[in-house]
mmCIF file of N, CA and C and ligand atoms in Angstrom:
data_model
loop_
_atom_site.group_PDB
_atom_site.id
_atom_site.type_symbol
_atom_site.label_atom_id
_atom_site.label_comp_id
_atom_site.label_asym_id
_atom_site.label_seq_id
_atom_site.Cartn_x
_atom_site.Cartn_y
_atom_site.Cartn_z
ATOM 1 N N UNK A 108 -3.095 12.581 13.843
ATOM 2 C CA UNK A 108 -3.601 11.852 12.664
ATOM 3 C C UNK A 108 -3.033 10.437 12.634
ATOM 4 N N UNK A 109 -3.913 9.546 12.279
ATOM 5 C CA UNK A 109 -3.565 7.964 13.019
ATOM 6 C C UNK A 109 -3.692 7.398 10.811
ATOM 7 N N UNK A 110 -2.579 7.126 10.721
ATOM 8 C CA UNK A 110 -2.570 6.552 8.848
ATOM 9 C C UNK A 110 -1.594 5.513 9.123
ATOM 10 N N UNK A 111 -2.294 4.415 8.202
ATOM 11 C CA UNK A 111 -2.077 2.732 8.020
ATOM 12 C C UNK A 111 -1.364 2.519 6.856
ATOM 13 N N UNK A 112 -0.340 1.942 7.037
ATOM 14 C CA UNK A 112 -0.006 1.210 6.136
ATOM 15 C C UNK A 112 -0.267 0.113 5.947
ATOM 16 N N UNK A 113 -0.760 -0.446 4.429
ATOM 17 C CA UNK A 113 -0.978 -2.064 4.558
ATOM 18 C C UNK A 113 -0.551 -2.546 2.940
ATOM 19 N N UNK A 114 0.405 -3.395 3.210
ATOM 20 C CA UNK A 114 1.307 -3.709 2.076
ATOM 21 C C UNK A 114 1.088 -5.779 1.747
ATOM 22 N N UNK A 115 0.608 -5.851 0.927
ATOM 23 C CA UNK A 115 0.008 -6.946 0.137
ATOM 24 C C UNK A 115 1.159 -7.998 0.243
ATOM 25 N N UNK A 116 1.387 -9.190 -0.691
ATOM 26 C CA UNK A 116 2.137 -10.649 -1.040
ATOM 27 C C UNK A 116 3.345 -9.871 -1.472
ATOM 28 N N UNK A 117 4.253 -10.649 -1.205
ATOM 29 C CA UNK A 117 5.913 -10.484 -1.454
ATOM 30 C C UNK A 117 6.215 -9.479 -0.945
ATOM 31 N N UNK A 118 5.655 -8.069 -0.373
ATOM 32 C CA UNK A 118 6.296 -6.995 -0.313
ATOM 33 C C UNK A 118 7.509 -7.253 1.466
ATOM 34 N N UNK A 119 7.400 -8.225 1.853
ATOM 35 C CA UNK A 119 8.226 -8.941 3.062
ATOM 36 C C UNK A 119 9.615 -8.700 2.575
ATOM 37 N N UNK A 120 9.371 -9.084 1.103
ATOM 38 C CA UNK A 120 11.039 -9.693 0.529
ATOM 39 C C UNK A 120 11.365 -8.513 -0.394
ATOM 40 N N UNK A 121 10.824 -7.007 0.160
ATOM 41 C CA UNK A 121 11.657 -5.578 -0.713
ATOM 42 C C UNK A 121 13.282 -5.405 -0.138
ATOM 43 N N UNK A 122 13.760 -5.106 -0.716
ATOM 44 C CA UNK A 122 15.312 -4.953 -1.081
ATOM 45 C C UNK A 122 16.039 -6.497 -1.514
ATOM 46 N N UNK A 123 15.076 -7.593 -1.501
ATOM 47 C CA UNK A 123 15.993 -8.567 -2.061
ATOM 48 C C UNK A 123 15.090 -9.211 -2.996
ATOM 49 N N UNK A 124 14.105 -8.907 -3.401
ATOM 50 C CA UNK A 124 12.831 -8.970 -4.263
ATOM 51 C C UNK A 124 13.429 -8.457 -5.486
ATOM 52 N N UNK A 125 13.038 -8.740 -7.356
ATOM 53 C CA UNK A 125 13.543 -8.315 -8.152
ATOM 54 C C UNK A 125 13.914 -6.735 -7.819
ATOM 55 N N UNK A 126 15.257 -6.398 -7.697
ATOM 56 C CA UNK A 126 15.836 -5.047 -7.323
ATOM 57 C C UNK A 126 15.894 -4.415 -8.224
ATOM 58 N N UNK A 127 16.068 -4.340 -9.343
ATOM 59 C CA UNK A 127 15.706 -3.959 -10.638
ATOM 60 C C UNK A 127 14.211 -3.230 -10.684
ATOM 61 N N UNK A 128 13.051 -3.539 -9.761
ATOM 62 C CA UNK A 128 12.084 -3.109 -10.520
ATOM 63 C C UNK A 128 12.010 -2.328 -9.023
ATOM 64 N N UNK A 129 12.138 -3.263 -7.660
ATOM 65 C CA UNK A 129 11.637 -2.466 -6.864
ATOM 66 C C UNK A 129 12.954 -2.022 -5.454
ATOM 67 N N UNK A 130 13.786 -2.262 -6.157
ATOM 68 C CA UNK A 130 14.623 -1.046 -5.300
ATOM 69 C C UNK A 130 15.591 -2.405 -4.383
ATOM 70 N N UNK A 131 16.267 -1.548 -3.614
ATOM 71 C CA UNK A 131 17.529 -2.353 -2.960
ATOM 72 C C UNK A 131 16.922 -2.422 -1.243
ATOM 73 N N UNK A 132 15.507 -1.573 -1.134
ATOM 74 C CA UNK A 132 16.055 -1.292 0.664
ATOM 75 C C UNK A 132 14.551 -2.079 1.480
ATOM 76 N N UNK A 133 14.871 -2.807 2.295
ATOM 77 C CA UNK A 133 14.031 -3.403 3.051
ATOM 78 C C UNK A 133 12.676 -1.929 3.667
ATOM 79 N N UNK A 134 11.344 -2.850 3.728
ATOM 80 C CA UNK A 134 10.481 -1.840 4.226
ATOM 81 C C UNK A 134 10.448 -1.112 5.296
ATOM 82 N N UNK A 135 10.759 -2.469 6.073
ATOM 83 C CA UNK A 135 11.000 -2.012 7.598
ATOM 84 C C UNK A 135 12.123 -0.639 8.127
ATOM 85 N N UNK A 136 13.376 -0.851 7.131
ATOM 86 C CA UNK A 136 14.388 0.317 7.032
ATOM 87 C C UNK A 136 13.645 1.595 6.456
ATOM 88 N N UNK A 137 12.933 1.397 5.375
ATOM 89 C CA UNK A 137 12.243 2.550 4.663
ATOM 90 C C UNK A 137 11.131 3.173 5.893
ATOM 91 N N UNK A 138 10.186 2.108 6.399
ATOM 92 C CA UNK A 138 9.263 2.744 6.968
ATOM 93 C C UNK A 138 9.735 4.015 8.367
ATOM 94 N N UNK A 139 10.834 3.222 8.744
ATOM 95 C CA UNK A 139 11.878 4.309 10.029
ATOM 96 C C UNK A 139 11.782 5.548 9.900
ATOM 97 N N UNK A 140 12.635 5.268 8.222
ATOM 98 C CA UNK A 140 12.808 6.423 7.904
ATOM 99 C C UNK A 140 11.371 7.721 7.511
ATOM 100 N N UNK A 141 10.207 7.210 7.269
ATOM 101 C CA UNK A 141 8.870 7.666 6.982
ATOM 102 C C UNK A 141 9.014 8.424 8.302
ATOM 103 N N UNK A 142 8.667 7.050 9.279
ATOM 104 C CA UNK A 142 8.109 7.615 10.519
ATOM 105 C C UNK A 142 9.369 9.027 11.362
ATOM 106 N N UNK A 143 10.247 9.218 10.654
ATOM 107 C CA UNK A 143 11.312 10.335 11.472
ATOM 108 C C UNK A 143 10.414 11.249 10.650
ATOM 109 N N UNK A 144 10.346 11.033 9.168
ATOM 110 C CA UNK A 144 9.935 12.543 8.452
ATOM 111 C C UNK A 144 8.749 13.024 8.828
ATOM 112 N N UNK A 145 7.388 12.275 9.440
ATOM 113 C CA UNK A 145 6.448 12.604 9.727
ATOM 114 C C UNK A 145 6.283 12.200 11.481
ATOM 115 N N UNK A 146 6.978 13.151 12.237
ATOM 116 C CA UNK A 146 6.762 12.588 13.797
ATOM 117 C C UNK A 146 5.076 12.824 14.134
ATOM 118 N N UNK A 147 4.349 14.042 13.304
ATOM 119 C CA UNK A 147 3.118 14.682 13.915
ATOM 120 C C UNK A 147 2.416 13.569 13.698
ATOM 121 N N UNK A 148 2.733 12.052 12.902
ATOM 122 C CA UNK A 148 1.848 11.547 11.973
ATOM 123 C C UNK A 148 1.715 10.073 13.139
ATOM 124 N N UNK A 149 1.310 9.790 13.698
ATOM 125 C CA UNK A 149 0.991 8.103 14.054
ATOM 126 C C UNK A 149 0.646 7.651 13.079
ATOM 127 N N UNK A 150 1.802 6.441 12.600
ATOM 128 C CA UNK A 150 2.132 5.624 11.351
ATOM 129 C C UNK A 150 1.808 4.172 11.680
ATOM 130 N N UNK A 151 1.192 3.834 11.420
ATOM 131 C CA UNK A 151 1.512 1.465 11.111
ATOM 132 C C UNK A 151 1.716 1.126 10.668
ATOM 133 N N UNK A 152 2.116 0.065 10.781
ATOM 134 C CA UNK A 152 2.154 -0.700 9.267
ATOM 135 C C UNK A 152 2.149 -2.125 9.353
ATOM 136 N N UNK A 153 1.414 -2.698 8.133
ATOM 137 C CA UNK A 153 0.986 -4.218 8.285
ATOM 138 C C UNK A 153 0.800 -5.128 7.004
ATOM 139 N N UNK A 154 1.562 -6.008 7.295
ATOM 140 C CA UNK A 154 1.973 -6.798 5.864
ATOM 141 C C UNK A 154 1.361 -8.424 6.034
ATOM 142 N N UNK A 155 1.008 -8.703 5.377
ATOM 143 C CA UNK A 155 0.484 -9.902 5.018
ATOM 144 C C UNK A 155 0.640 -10.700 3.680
ATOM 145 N N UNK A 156 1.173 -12.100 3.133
ATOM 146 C CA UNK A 156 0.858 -12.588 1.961
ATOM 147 C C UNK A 156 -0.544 -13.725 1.887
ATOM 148 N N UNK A 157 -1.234 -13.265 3.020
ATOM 149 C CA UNK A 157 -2.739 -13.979 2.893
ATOM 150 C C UNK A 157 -3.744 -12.767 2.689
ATOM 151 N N UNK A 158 -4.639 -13.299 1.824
ATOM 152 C CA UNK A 158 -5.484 -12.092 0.863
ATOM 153 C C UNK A 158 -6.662 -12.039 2.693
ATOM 154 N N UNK A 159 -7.025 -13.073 3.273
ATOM 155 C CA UNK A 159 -7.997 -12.795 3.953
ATOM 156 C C UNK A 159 -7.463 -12.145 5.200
ATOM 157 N N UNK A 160 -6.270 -12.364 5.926
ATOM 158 C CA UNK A 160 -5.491 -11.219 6.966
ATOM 159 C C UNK A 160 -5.381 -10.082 6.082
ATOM 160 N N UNK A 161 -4.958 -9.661 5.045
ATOM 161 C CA UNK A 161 -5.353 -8.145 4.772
ATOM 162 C C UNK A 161 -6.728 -7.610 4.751
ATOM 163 N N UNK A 162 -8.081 -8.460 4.602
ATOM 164 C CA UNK A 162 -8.990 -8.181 4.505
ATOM 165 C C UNK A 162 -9.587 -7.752 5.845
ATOM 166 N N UNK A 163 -8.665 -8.553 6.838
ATOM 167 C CA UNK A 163 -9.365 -8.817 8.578
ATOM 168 C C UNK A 163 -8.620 -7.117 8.491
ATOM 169 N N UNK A 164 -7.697 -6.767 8.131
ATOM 170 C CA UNK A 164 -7.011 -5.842 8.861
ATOM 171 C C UNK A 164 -7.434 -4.414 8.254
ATOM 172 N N UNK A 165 -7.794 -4.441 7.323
ATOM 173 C CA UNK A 165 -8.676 -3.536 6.504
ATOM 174 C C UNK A 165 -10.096 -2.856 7.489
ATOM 175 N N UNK A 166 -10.487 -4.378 7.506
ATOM 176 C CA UNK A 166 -12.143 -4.334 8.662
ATOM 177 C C UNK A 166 -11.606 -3.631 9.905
ATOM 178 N N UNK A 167 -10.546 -4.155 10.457
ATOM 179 C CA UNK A 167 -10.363 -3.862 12.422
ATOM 180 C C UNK A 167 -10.207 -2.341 11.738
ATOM 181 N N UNK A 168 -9.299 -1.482 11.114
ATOM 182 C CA UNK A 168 -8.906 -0.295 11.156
ATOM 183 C C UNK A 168 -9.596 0.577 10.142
ATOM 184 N N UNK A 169 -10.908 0.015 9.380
ATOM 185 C CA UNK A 169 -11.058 0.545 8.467
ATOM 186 C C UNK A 169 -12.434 2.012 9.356
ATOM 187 N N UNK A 170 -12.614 1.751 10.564
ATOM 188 C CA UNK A 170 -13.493 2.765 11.048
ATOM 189 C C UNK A 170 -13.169 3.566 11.802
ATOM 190 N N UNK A 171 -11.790 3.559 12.170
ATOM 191 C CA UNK A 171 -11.139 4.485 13.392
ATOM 192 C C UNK A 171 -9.794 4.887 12.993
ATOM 193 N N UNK A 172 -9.242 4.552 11.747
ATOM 194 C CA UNK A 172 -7.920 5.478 11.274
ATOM 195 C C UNK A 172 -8.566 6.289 10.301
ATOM 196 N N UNK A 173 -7.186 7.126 10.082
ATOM 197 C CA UNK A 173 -7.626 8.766 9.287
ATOM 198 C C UNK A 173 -7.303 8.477 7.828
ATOM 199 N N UNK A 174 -6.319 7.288 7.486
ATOM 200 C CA UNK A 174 -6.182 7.061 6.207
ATOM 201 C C UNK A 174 -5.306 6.156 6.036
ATOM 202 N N UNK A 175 -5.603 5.301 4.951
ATOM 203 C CA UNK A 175 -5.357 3.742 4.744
ATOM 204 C C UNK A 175 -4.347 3.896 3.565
ATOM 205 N N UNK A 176 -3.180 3.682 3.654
ATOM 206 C CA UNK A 176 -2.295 3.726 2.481
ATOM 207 C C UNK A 176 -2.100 2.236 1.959
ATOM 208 N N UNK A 177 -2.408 1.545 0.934
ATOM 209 C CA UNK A 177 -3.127 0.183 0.612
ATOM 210 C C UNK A 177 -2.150 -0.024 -0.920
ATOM 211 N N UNK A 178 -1.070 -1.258 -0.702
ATOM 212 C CA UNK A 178 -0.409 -1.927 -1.943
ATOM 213 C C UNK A 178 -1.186 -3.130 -1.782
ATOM 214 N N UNK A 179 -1.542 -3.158 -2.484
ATOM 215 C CA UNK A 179 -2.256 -5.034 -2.345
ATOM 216 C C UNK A 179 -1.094 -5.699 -3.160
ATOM 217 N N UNK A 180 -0.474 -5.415 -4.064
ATOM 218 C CA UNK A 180 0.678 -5.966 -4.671
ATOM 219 C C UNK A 180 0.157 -7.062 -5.495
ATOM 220 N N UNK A 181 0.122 -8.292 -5.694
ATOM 221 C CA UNK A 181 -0.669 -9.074 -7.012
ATOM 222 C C UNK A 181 -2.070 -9.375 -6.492
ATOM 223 N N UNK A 182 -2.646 -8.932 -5.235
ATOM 224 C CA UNK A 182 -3.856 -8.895 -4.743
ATOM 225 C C UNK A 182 -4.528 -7.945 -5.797
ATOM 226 N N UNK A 183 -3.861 -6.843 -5.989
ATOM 227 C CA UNK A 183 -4.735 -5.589 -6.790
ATOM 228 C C UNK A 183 -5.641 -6.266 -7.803
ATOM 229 N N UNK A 184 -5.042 -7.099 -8.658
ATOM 230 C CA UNK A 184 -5.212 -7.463 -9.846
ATOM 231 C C UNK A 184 -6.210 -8.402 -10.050
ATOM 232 N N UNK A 185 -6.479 -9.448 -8.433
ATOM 233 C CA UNK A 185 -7.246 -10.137 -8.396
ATOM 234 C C UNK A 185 -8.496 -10.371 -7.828
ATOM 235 N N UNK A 186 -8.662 -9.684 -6.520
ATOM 236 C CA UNK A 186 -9.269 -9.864 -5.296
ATOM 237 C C UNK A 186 -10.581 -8.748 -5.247
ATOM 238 N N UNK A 187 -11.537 -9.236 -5.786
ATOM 239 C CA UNK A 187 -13.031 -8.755 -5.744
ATOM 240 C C UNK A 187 -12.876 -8.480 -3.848
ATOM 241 N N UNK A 188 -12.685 -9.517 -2.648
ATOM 242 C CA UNK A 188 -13.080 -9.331 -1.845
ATOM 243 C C UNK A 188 -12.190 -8.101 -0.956
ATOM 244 N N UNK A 189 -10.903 -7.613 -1.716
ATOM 245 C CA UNK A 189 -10.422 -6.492 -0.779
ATOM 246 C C UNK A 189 -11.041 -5.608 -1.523
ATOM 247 N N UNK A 190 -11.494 -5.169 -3.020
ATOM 248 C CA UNK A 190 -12.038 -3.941 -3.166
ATOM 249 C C UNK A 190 -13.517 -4.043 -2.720
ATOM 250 N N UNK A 191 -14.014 -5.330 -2.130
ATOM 251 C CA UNK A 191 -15.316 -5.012 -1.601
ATOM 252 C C UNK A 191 -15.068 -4.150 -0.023
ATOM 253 N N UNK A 192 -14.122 -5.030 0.448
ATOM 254 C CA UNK A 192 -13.117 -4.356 1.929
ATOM 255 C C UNK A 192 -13.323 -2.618 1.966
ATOM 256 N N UNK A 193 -12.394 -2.376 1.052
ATOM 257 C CA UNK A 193 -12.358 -1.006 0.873
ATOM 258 C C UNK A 193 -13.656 0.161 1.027
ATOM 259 N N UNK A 194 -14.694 -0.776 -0.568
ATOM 260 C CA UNK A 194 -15.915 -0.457 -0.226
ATOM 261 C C UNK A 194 -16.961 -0.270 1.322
ATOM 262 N N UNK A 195 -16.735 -1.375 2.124
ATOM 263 C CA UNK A 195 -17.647 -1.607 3.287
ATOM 264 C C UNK A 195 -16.983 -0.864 4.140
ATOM 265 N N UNK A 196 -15.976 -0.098 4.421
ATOM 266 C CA UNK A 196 -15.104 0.521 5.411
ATOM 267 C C UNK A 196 -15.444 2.624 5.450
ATOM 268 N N UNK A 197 -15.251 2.761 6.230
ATOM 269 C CA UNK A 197 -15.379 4.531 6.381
ATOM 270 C C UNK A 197 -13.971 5.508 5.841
ATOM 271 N N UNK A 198 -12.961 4.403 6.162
ATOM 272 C CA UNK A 198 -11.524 5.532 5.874
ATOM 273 C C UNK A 198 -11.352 5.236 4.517
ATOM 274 N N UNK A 199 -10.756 7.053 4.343
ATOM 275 C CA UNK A 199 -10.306 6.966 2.915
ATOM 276 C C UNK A 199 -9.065 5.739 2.947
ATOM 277 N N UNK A 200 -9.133 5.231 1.726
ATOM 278 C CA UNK A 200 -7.741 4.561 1.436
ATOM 279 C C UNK A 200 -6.951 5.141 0.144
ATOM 280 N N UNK A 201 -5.729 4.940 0.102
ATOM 281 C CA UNK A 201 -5.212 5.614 -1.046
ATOM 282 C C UNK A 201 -4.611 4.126 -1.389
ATOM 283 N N UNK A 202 -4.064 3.562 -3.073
ATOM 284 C CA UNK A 202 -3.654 2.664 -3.736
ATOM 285 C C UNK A 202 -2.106 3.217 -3.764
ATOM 286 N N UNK A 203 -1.316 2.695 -3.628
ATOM 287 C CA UNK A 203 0.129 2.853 -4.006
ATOM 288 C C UNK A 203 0.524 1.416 -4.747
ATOM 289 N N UNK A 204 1.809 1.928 -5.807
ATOM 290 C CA UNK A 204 2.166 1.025 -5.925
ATOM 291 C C UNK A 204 3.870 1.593 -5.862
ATOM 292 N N UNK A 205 4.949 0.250 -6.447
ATOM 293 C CA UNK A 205 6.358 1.399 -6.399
ATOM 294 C C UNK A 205 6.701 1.520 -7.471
ATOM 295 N N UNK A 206 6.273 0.282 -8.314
ATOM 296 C CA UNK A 206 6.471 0.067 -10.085
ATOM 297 C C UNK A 206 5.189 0.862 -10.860
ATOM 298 N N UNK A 207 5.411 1.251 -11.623
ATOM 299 C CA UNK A 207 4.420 1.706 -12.999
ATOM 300 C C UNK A 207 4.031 0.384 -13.341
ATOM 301 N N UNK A 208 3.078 0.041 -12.785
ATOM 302 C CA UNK A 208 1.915 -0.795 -13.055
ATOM 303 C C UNK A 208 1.403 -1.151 -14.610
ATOM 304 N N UNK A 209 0.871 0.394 -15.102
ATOM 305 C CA UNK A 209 0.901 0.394 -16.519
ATOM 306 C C UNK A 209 1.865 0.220 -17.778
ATOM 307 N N UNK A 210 2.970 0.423 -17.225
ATOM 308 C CA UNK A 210 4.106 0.403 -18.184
ATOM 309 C C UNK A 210 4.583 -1.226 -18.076
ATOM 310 N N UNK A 211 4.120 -2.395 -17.332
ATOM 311 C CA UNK A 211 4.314 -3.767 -17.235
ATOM 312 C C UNK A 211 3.447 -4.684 -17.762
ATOM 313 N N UNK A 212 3.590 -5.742 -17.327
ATOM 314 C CA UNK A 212 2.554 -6.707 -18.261
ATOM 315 C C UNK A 212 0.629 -6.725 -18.512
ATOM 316 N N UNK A 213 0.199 -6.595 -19.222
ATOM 317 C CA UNK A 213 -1.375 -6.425 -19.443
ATOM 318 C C UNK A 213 -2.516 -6.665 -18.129
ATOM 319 N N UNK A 214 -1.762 -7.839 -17.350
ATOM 320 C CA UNK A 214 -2.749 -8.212 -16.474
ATOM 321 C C UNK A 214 -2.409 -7.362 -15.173
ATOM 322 N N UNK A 215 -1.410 -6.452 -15.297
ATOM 323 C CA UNK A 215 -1.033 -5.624 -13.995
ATOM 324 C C UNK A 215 -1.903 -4.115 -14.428
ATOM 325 N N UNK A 216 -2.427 -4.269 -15.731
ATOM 326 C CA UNK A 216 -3.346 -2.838 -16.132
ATOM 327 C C UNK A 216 -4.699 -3.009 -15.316
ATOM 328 N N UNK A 217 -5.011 -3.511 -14.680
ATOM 329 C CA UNK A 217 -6.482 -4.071 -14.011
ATOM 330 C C UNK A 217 -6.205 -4.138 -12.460
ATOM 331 N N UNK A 218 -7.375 -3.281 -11.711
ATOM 332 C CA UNK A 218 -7.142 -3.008 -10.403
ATOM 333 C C UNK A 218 -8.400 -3.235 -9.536
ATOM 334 N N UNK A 219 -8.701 -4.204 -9.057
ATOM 335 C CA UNK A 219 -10.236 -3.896 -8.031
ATOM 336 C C UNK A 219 -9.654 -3.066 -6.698
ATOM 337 N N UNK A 220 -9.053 -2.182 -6.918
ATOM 338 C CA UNK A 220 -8.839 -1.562 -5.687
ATOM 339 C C UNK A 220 -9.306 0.289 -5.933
ATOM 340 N N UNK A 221 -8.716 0.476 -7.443
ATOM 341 C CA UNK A 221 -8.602 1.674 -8.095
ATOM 342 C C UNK A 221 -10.081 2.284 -7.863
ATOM 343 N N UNK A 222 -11.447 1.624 -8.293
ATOM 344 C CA UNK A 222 -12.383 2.219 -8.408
ATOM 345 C C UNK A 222 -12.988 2.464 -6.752
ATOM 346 N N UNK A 223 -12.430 1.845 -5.474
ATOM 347 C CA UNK A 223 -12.921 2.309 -4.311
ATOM 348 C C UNK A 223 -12.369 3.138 -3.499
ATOM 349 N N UNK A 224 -10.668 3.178 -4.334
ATOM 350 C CA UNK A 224 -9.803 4.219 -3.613
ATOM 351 C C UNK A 224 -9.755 5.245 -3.766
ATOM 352 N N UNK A 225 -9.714 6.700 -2.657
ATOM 353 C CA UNK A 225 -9.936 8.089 -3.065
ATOM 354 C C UNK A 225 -8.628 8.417 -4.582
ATOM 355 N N UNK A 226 -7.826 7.914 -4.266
ATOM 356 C CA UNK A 226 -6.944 8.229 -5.294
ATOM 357 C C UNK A 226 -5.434 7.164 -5.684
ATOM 358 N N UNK A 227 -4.943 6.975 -6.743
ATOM 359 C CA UNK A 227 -3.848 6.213 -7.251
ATOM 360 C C UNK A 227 -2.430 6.895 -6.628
ATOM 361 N N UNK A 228 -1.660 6.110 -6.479
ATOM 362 C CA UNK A 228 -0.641 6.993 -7.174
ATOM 363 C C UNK A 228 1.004 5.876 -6.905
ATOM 364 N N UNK A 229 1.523 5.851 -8.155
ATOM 365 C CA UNK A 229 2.329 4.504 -8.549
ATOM 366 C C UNK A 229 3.440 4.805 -9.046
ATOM 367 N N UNK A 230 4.422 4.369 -9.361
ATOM 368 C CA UNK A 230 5.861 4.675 -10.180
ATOM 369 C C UNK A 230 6.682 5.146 -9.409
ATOM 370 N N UNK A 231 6.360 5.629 -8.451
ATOM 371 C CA UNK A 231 7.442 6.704 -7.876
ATOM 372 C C UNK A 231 8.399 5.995 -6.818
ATOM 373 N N UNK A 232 8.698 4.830 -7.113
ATOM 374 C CA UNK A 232 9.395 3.410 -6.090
ATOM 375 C C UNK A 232 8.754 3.643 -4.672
ATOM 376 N N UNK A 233 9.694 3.715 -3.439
ATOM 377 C CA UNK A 233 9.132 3.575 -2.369
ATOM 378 C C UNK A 233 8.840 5.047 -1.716
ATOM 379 N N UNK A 234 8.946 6.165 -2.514
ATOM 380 C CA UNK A 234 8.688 7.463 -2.669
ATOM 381 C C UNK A 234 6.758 7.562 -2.677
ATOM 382 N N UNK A 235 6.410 6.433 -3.427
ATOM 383 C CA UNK A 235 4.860 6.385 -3.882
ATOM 384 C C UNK A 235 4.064 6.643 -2.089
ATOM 385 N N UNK A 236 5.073 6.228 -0.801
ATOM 386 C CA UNK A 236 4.483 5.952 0.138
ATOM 387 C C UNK A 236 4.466 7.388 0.659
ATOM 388 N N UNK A 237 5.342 7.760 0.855
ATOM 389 C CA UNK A 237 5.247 9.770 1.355
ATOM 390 C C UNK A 237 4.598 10.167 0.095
ATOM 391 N N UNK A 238 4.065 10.419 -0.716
ATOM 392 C CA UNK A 238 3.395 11.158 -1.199
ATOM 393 C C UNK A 238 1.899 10.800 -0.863
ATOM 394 N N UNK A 239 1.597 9.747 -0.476
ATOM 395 C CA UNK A 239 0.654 9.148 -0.161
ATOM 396 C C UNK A 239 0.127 9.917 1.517
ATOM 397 N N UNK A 240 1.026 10.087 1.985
ATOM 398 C CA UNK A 240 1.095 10.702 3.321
ATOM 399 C C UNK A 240 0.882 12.313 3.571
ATOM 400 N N UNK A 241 2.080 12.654 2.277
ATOM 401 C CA UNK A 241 1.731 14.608 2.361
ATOM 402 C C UNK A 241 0.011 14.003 1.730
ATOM 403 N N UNK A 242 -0.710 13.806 1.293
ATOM 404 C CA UNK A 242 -1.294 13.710 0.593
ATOM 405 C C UNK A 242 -2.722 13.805 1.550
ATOM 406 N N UNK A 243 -2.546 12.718 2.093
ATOM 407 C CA UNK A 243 -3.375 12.719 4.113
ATOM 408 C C UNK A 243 -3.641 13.801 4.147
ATOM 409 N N UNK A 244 -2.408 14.045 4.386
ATOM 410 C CA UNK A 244 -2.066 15.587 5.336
ATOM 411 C C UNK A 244 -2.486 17.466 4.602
ATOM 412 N N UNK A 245 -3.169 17.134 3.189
ATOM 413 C CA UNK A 245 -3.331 18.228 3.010
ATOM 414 C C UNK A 245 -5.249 18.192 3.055
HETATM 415 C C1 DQA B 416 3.266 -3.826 -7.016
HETATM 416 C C2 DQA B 416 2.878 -4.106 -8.461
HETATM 417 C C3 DQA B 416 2.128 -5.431 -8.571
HETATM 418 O O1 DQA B 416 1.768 -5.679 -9.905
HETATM 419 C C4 DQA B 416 3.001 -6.559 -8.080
HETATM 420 O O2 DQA B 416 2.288 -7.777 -8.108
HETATM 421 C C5 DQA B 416 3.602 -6.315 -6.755
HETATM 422 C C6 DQA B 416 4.065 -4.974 -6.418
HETATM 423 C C7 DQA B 416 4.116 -2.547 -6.893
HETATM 424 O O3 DQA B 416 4.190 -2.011 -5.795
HETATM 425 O O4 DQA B 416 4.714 -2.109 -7.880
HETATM 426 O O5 DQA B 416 3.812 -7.247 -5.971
HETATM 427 O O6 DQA B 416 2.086 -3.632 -6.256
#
């Protein structure tokens, strides 16, 4: 099973990014650790803070991976053209976020990603990403 990670603007600068909201530990350290817990799983992962390289990277993998694990990060909130992305593509994608989205400021309640993605799932810090994965996998 071949599943993508693709992580939106600022998420470069996790563990030194407000730590308070989103944790102390770099992605790259976190993702290691993903890829030990799931060896059966061929994992990627791909970060961008340009809205149109996440869009290119959406397109290249959106017809030949098994599932798209997708933070757009302040992209969510804005970008008609990645939830069109999502739309024009064959793989499921799932939305993660690491913060409760809803429990923050008004304009983080609004998602063009939510209505094309098979499913949400947010709050749970960098935990939101393995659940996203058993999730694949059932
Ligand atoms: C985020 C939430 C977004 O509102 C914010 O712009 C981010 C990160 C999250 O993972 O909690 O950059 O997507």
């Amino acid at each position: 099973m071949k599943i993508s990670i693709i992580n939106g603007p600022n998420l470069n600068l996790l563990g030194q990014r407000e730590p308070g909201i989103y944790g102390n530990q770099p992605f790259e350290q976190f993702f290691t650790e993903l890829k030990s817990k799931f060896p059966q799983v061929e994992l990627n992962y791909f970060q961008s803070n340009i809205e149109g390289e996440l869009i290119d990277e959406i397109q290249r993998i959106g017809f030949s991976s098994d599932g798209i694990i997708l933070n757009a990060a302040a992209y969510t909130h804005t970008s008609v053209g990645l939830g069109d992305a999502i739309k024009a593509i064959e793989t499921a994608v799932i939305e993660v976020h690491i913060s409760n989205t809803f429990s923050r400021e008004d304009f983080r309640h609004t998602s063009y990603i939510t209505p094309n993605a098979k499913g949400l799932i947010l709050g749970f810090g960098l935990d939101s990403y393995r659940l996203a994965i058993e999730s694949f996998l059932k």
